[in-house]
């Protein structure tokens, strides 16, 4: 359940309000990137949270780990580095942890939808798939979204890598967060990262030009859905840079 304005233990000085962002933001809870719905400080303290981080469930179960009970923690347990079992990336903030098995999940990874669809594209989340990822070309590895037609597969880890690379370039200096220049840079950086998937699809395809274009458009839609889900809002409309790339031939 979403509330328009709430108090949060991570930012007791002010309340935080639910709003929508079409540009990426950094979550101050899990320390990962986000887009779409977020909770932001009402006093403009530059404090943002994913919805999953703002209103976490104390405990969750996940269909991929039927014997585990994940507990919400505000910081990684212990003194050793932790990584998310879904996307393979470091855990630096809020996390769901299973004390019995030692597994960890970022809040947004823990809440990844099992199915993403819009009528044209339908993607199912799998712990492992035999289909090669269309970004890295490898099988297995992290959790993956695979289309029902079995033509498109994307590792959650690969999508996360694109976002982490972009985030590092874009927000190397925290003093510029939230500025108009940063917003424009967000679109430019995202745009430079997405074409690598397009090149992979075109290079591996030997079909007619029209079919290549349609294949890229469908793969672009698949990427758009997975990026939205990884960023914490599968219902979000991705930044215009990504949408424009999907429509190109």
Coordinates of N, CA, C and O in Angstrom, one line a residue, residues 35-147:
X35 N 14.0 5.0 -10.6 CA 13.3 5.9 -11.6 C 11.8 5.7 -11.3 O 11.4 4.7 -10.7
X36 N 11.0 6.6 -11.7 CA 9.6 6.5 -11.5 C 9.1 6.9 -10.2 O 9.4 8.0 -9.7
X37 N 8.3 6.1 -9.5 CA 7.8 6.4 -8.2 C 8.9 6.5 -7.1 O 9.8 5.6 -7.1
X38 N 8.9 7.5 -6.3 CA 9.9 7.6 -5.2 C 9.2 8.4 -4.1 O 8.3 9.1 -4.3
X39 N 9.8 8.3 -2.9 CA 9.5 9.1 -1.8 C 10.6 10.1 -1.6 O 11.8 9.7 -1.6
X40 N 10.3 11.4 -1.6 CA 11.3 12.5 -1.5 C 11.0 13.4 -0.3 O 9.8 13.6 0.0
X41 N 12.0 13.9 0.3 CA 11.9 14.8 1.4 C 11.0 16.0 1.1 O 11.3 16.7 0.1
X42 N 10.1 16.3 1.9 CA 9.2 17.5 1.7 C 9.9 18.8 1.9 O 9.4 19.9 1.4
X43 N 11.1 18.8 2.5 CA 11.8 20.0 2.8 C 13.0 20.2 1.8 O 13.9 21.0 2.0
X44 N 13.0 19.4 0.7 CA 14.0 19.4 -0.3 C 15.4 19.2 0.3 O 16.4 19.9 0.0
X45 N 15.5 18.1 1.1 CA 16.8 17.7 1.7 C 17.7 16.8 0.7 O 18.7 16.3 1.1
X46 N 17.2 16.6 -0.5 CA 17.9 15.7 -1.4 C 17.9 14.3 -0.9 O 18.9 13.6 -0.9
X47 N 16.8 13.9 -0.2 CA 16.7 12.6 0.3 C 15.6 11.8 -0.5 O 14.4 12.3 -0.6
X48 N 16.0 10.7 -1.1 CA 15.1 9.9 -1.9 C 15.1 8.5 -1.5 O 16.1 7.9 -1.1
X49 N 13.9 7.8 -1.7 CA 13.8 6.4 -1.4 C 12.9 5.7 -2.4 O 11.9 6.3 -2.9
X50 N 13.4 4.5 -2.9 CA 12.4 3.7 -3.6 C 11.2 3.5 -2.8 O 11.3 3.5 -1.6
X51 N 10.1 3.2 -3.4 CA 8.9 2.8 -2.7 C 9.1 1.6 -1.8 O 8.7 1.5 -0.7
X52 N 9.9 0.6 -2.4 CA 10.2 -0.6 -1.7 C 11.0 -0.4 -0.5 O 11.0 -1.1 0.5
X53 N 11.9 0.7 -0.5 CA 12.7 1.0 0.6 C 12.0 1.9 1.6 O 12.3 1.8 2.8
X54 N 11.1 2.7 1.2 CA 10.3 3.6 2.1 C 9.3 2.8 2.9 O 9.1 3.1 4.1
X55 N 8.7 1.8 2.3 CA 7.7 1.0 3.0 C 8.1 -0.5 2.9 O 7.4 -1.2 2.1
X56 N 9.1 -0.9 3.5 CA 9.6 -2.3 3.4 C 8.7 -3.3 4.2 O 8.1 -2.9 5.2
X57 N 8.7 -4.5 3.8 CA 8.1 -5.6 4.5 C 9.1 -6.1 5.5 O 10.2 -6.3 5.2
X58 N 8.7 -6.3 6.8 CA 9.7 -6.8 7.8 C 10.3 -8.1 7.4 O 11.5 -8.3 7.6
X59 N 9.5 -9.0 6.8 CA 10.0 -10.3 6.3 C 9.3 -10.6 5.0 O 8.1 -10.3 4.8
X60 N 10.0 -11.3 4.2 CA 9.4 -11.8 2.9 C 9.9 -13.2 2.6 O 10.9 -13.6 3.1
X61 N 9.2 -13.8 1.7 CA 9.6 -15.1 1.2 C 9.7 -14.9 -0.3 O 9.1 -14.0 -0.9
X62 N 10.5 -15.7 -1.0 CA 10.7 -15.6 -2.4 C 10.5 -17.0 -3.1 O 11.1 -17.9 -2.6
X63 N 9.8 -17.0 -4.2 CA 9.6 -18.3 -4.9 C 10.9 -19.0 -5.3 O 10.9 -20.2 -5.5
X64 N 12.0 -18.3 -5.5 CA 13.2 -18.9 -5.9 C 14.0 -19.5 -4.7 O 14.9 -20.4 -4.9
X65 N 13.6 -19.2 -3.5 CA 14.2 -19.7 -2.3 C 13.1 -20.1 -1.3 O 12.8 -19.4 -0.3
X66 N 12.6 -21.2 -1.6 CA 11.4 -21.7 -0.8 C 11.7 -22.0 0.6 O 10.8 -22.0 1.5
X67 N 13.0 -22.3 1.0 CA 13.3 -22.6 2.3 C 13.8 -21.4 3.1 O 14.2 -21.5 4.3
X68 N 13.9 -20.3 2.5 CA 14.4 -19.1 3.1 C 13.3 -18.1 3.6 O 12.2 -18.0 3.1
X69 N 13.7 -17.4 4.7 CA 12.9 -16.3 5.2 C 13.8 -15.1 5.3 O 14.7 -15.1 6.0
X70 N 13.5 -14.1 4.4 CA 14.3 -12.9 4.3 C 13.9 -11.9 5.3 O 12.7 -11.5 5.3
X71 N 14.8 -11.3 6.0 CA 14.5 -10.2 7.0 C 15.0 -8.9 6.4 O 16.1 -8.8 5.9
X72 N 14.2 -7.8 6.6 CA 14.7 -6.5 6.2 C 15.7 -6.0 7.2 O 15.5 -5.9 8.4
X73 N 16.9 -5.5 6.7 CA 17.9 -4.9 7.5 C 18.3 -3.6 6.9 O 18.3 -3.4 5.7
X74 N 18.6 -2.6 7.7 CA 19.0 -1.3 7.3 C 20.5 -1.3 6.8 O 20.9 -0.3 6.1
X75 N 21.2 -2.3 7.1 CA 22.6 -2.4 6.6 C 23.0 -3.8 6.5 O 22.4 -4.7 7.1
X76 N 24.0 -4.1 5.6 CA 24.4 -5.5 5.5 C 24.9 -6.1 6.8 O 25.6 -5.4 7.5
X77 N 24.6 -7.4 7.0 CA 25.1 -8.0 8.3 C 26.6 -8.4 8.2 O 27.1 -8.6 7.2
X78 N 27.2 -8.4 9.4 CA 28.6 -8.8 9.5 C 29.6 -7.8 9.0 O 29.2 -6.6 8.6
X79 N 30.8 -8.2 8.9 CA 31.9 -7.3 8.5 C 32.5 -7.7 7.1 O 33.5 -7.0 6.7
X80 N 31.9 -8.6 6.4 CA 32.5 -9.0 5.1 C 31.6 -8.4 4.0 O 30.4 -8.2 4.3
X81 N 32.1 -8.2 2.8 CA 31.3 -7.6 1.7 C 30.2 -8.6 1.4 O 30.4 -9.8 1.4
X82 N 29.0 -8.0 1.1 CA 27.9 -8.8 0.7 C 27.5 -8.4 -0.7 O 27.7 -7.3 -1.2
X83 N 26.9 -9.4 -1.4 CA 26.4 -9.1 -2.8 C 25.0 -9.7 -2.9 O 24.6 -10.6 -2.2
X84 N 24.2 -9.1 -3.8 CA 22.8 -9.5 -4.1 C 22.8 -10.7 -4.9 O 23.5 -10.8 -5.9
X85 N 22.1 -11.7 -4.5 CA 22.0 -13.0 -5.2 C 21.2 -12.9 -6.5 O 21.2 -13.8 -7.3
X86 N 20.5 -11.8 -6.7 CA 19.7 -11.6 -7.9 C 20.5 -11.0 -9.0 O 20.6 -11.5 -10.1
X87 N 21.2 -9.9 -8.7 CA 21.9 -9.1 -9.7 C 23.4 -9.1 -9.5 O 24.2 -8.6 -10.3
X88 N 24.0 -9.8 -8.5 CA 25.4 -10.0 -8.3 C 26.1 -8.7 -7.9 O 27.4 -8.7 -7.8
X89 N 25.4 -7.6 -7.6 CA 26.1 -6.4 -7.3 C 26.2 -6.2 -5.7 O 25.4 -6.8 -5.0
X90 N 27.1 -5.4 -5.3 CA 27.4 -5.2 -3.9 C 26.1 -4.7 -3.2 O 25.3 -3.9 -3.7
X91 N 26.0 -5.1 -1.9 CA 25.0 -4.6 -1.0 C 25.6 -3.5 -0.2 O 26.5 -3.8 0.6
X92 N 25.1 -2.3 -0.2 CA 25.7 -1.2 0.5 C 24.7 -0.5 1.5 O 25.1 0.4 2.2
X93 N 23.5 -0.9 1.5 CA 22.5 -0.3 2.3 C 21.4 -1.2 2.7 O 21.6 -2.4 3.1
X94 N 20.1 -0.8 2.6 CA 19.0 -1.6 2.9 C 19.1 -3.0 2.2 O 19.4 -3.0 1.0
X95 N 18.7 -4.0 2.8 CA 18.8 -5.4 2.2 C 17.9 -6.3 2.9 O 17.5 -6.2 4.0
X96 N 17.4 -7.3 2.1 CA 16.7 -8.5 2.6 C 17.7 -9.6 2.8 O 18.4 -10.0 1.8
X97 N 17.8 -10.1 4.0 CA 18.9 -11.1 4.3 C 18.2 -12.3 5.0 O 17.3 -12.2 5.8
X98 N 18.7 -13.5 4.5 CA 18.2 -14.8 5.1 C 19.3 -15.2 6.1 O 20.4 -15.7 5.6
X99 N 19.1 -15.2 7.4 CA 20.2 -15.6 8.3 C 20.5 -17.0 8.3 O 21.6 -17.4 8.6
X100 N 19.6 -17.9 7.8 CA 19.9 -19.3 7.8 C 20.8 -19.7 6.6 O 21.7 -20.5 6.7
X101 N 20.5 -19.1 5.4 CA 21.3 -19.4 4.2 C 22.4 -18.4 3.9 O 23.3 -18.7 3.1
X102 N 22.2 -17.2 4.4 CA 23.2 -16.2 4.1 C 22.9 -15.5 2.8 O 23.8 -14.7 2.3
X103 N 21.8 -15.7 2.2 CA 21.5 -15.0 0.9 C 21.0 -13.6 1.2 O 20.5 -13.3 2.2
X104 N 21.3 -12.7 0.2 CA 21.0 -11.3 0.3 C 20.3 -10.8 -1.0 O 20.7 -11.3 -2.1
X105 N 19.3 -9.9 -0.9 CA 18.6 -9.4 -2.0 C 18.4 -7.9 -1.8 O 18.0 -7.5 -0.7
X106 N 18.8 -7.1 -2.8 CA 18.4 -5.7 -2.8 C 16.9 -5.6 -2.7 O 16.2 -6.5 -3.3
X107 N 16.3 -4.6 -2.0 CA 14.9 -4.5 -1.9 C 14.2 -4.5 -3.3 O 13.1 -5.2 -3.5
X108 N 14.7 -3.8 -4.3 CA 14.1 -3.8 -5.6 C 14.2 -5.1 -6.3 O 13.4 -5.6 -7.1
X109 N 15.4 -5.8 -6.1 CA 15.5 -7.2 -6.7 C 14.6 -8.2 -6.0 O 14.0 -9.1 -6.7
X110 N 14.4 -8.0 -4.7 CA 13.5 -8.9 -4.0 C 12.1 -8.8 -4.5 O 11.3 -9.7 -4.4
X111 N 11.7 -7.6 -5.0 CA 10.4 -7.3 -5.4 C 10.2 -7.3 -6.9 O 9.2 -6.8 -7.5
X112 N 11.2 -7.8 -7.6 CA 11.1 -7.9 -9.1 C 9.9 -8.7 -9.5 O 9.7 -9.8 -9.0
X113 N 9.0 -8.2 -10.4 CA 7.8 -9.0 -10.8 C 8.2 -10.3 -11.5 O 9.2 -10.3 -12.2
X114 N 7.5 -11.3 -11.2 CA 7.7 -12.6 -11.9 C 7.4 -12.6 -13.4 O 7.9 -13.3 -14.2
X115 N 6.4 -11.7 -13.7 CA 6.0 -11.5 -15.1 C 5.9 -10.0 -15.4 O 5.4 -9.2 -14.7
X116 N 6.5 -9.6 -16.6 CA 6.3 -8.3 -17.1 C 5.7 -8.4 -18.5 O 6.1 -9.2 -19.4
X117 N 4.6 -7.6 -18.7 CA 3.9 -7.7 -20.0 C 3.2 -6.4 -20.3 O 2.8 -5.7 -19.4
X118 N 3.0 -6.2 -21.6 CA 2.1 -5.0 -22.0 C 1.2 -5.3 -23.2 O 0.7 -4.4 -23.8
X119 N 1.1 -6.6 -23.5 CA 0.2 -7.0 -24.6 C 1.0 -7.5 -25.8 O 0.7 -8.4 -26.5
X120 N 2.2 -6.8 -26.0 CA 3.1 -7.3 -27.1 C 4.2 -8.1 -26.6 O 4.6 -9.1 -27.2
X121 N 4.8 -7.7 -25.5 CA 6.0 -8.4 -24.9 C 5.6 -9.0 -23.6 O 5.0 -8.3 -22.8
X122 N 5.9 -10.2 -23.4 CA 5.7 -10.9 -22.1 C 7.0 -11.6 -21.6 O 7.6 -12.4 -22.4
X123 N 7.5 -11.2 -20.5 CA 8.8 -11.6 -20.0 C 8.6 -12.3 -18.6 O 7.9 -11.8 -17.8
X124 N 9.2 -13.5 -18.5 CA 9.1 -14.2 -17.2 C 10.5 -14.2 -16.5 O 11.5 -14.3 -17.2
X125 N 10.5 -14.0 -15.2 CA 11.7 -14.0 -14.4 C 12.1 -15.4 -14.1 O 11.3 -16.2 -13.6
X126 N 13.4 -15.8 -14.3 CA 13.9 -17.1 -14.0 C 15.2 -16.9 -13.2 O 15.9 -16.0 -13.3
X127 N 15.4 -17.9 -12.3 CA 16.7 -17.9 -11.6 C 17.9 -18.2 -12.5 O 18.9 -17.7 -12.4
X128 N 17.6 -19.1 -13.5 CA 18.6 -19.5 -14.5 C 17.9 -19.8 -15.8 O 16.8 -20.4 -15.8
X129 N 18.5 -19.4 -16.9 CA 17.9 -19.8 -18.2 C 19.0 -20.3 -19.1 O 20.2 -20.0 -19.0
X130 N 18.6 -21.1 -20.1 CA 19.6 -21.7 -21.1 C 19.8 -20.8 -22.3 O 20.8 -21.0 -23.0
X131 N 18.9 -19.8 -22.4 CA 19.0 -18.9 -23.5 C 20.1 -17.8 -23.3 O 20.2 -17.3 -22.2
X132 N 20.9 -17.5 -24.3 CA 22.0 -16.5 -24.1 C 21.4 -15.1 -23.9 O 20.5 -14.7 -24.6
X133 N 22.1 -14.4 -23.0 CA 21.7 -13.0 -22.8 C 22.0 -12.1 -24.0 O 23.1 -12.3 -24.5
X134 N 21.1 -11.3 -24.4 CA 21.4 -10.5 -25.6 C 22.3 -9.3 -25.4 O 22.6 -8.6 -26.3
X135 N 22.8 -9.1 -24.1 CA 23.8 -8.1 -23.9 C 25.2 -8.7 -23.8 O 26.1 -8.2 -24.5
X136 N 25.3 -9.7 -23.0 CA 26.7 -10.3 -22.8 C 26.9 -11.6 -23.6 O 28.1 -12.0 -23.7
X137 N 25.9 -12.2 -24.1 CA 26.0 -13.4 -24.9 C 26.2 -14.7 -24.1 O 26.3 -15.8 -24.7
X138 N 26.2 -14.6 -22.8 CA 26.4 -15.8 -21.9 C 25.1 -16.3 -21.4 O 24.1 -15.7 -21.4
X139 N 25.1 -17.6 -21.0 CA 24.0 -18.2 -20.4 C 24.2 -18.3 -18.9 O 25.3 -18.0 -18.3
X140 N 23.2 -18.7 -18.1 CA 23.3 -18.8 -16.7 C 23.5 -17.5 -16.0 O 22.8 -16.5 -16.3
X141 N 24.5 -17.4 -15.2 CA 24.8 -16.2 -14.4 C 23.7 -15.8 -13.5 O 23.3 -16.6 -12.7
X142 N 23.2 -14.6 -13.5 CA 22.3 -14.1 -12.6 C 20.8 -14.4 -13.0 O 20.6 -15.1 -14.0
X143 N 19.9 -13.9 -12.2 CA 18.5 -14.0 -12.6 C 18.3 -13.4 -14.0 O 19.1 -12.5 -14.3
X144 N 17.4 -13.9 -14.7 CA 17.1 -13.4 -16.1 C 15.7 -13.2 -16.4 O 14.8 -13.9 -15.8
X145 N 15.4 -12.3 -17.2 CA 14.0 -12.2 -17.8 C 14.1 -12.7 -19.2 O 14.9 -12.3 -20.0
X146 N 13.2 -13.7 -19.5 CA 13.1 -14.3 -20.8 C 11.8 -14.2 -21.4 O 10.7 -14.3 -20.7
X147 N 11.7 -13.8 -22.7 CA 10.4 -13.6 -23.3 C 9.7 -15.0 -23.5 O 10.4 -16.0 -23.6

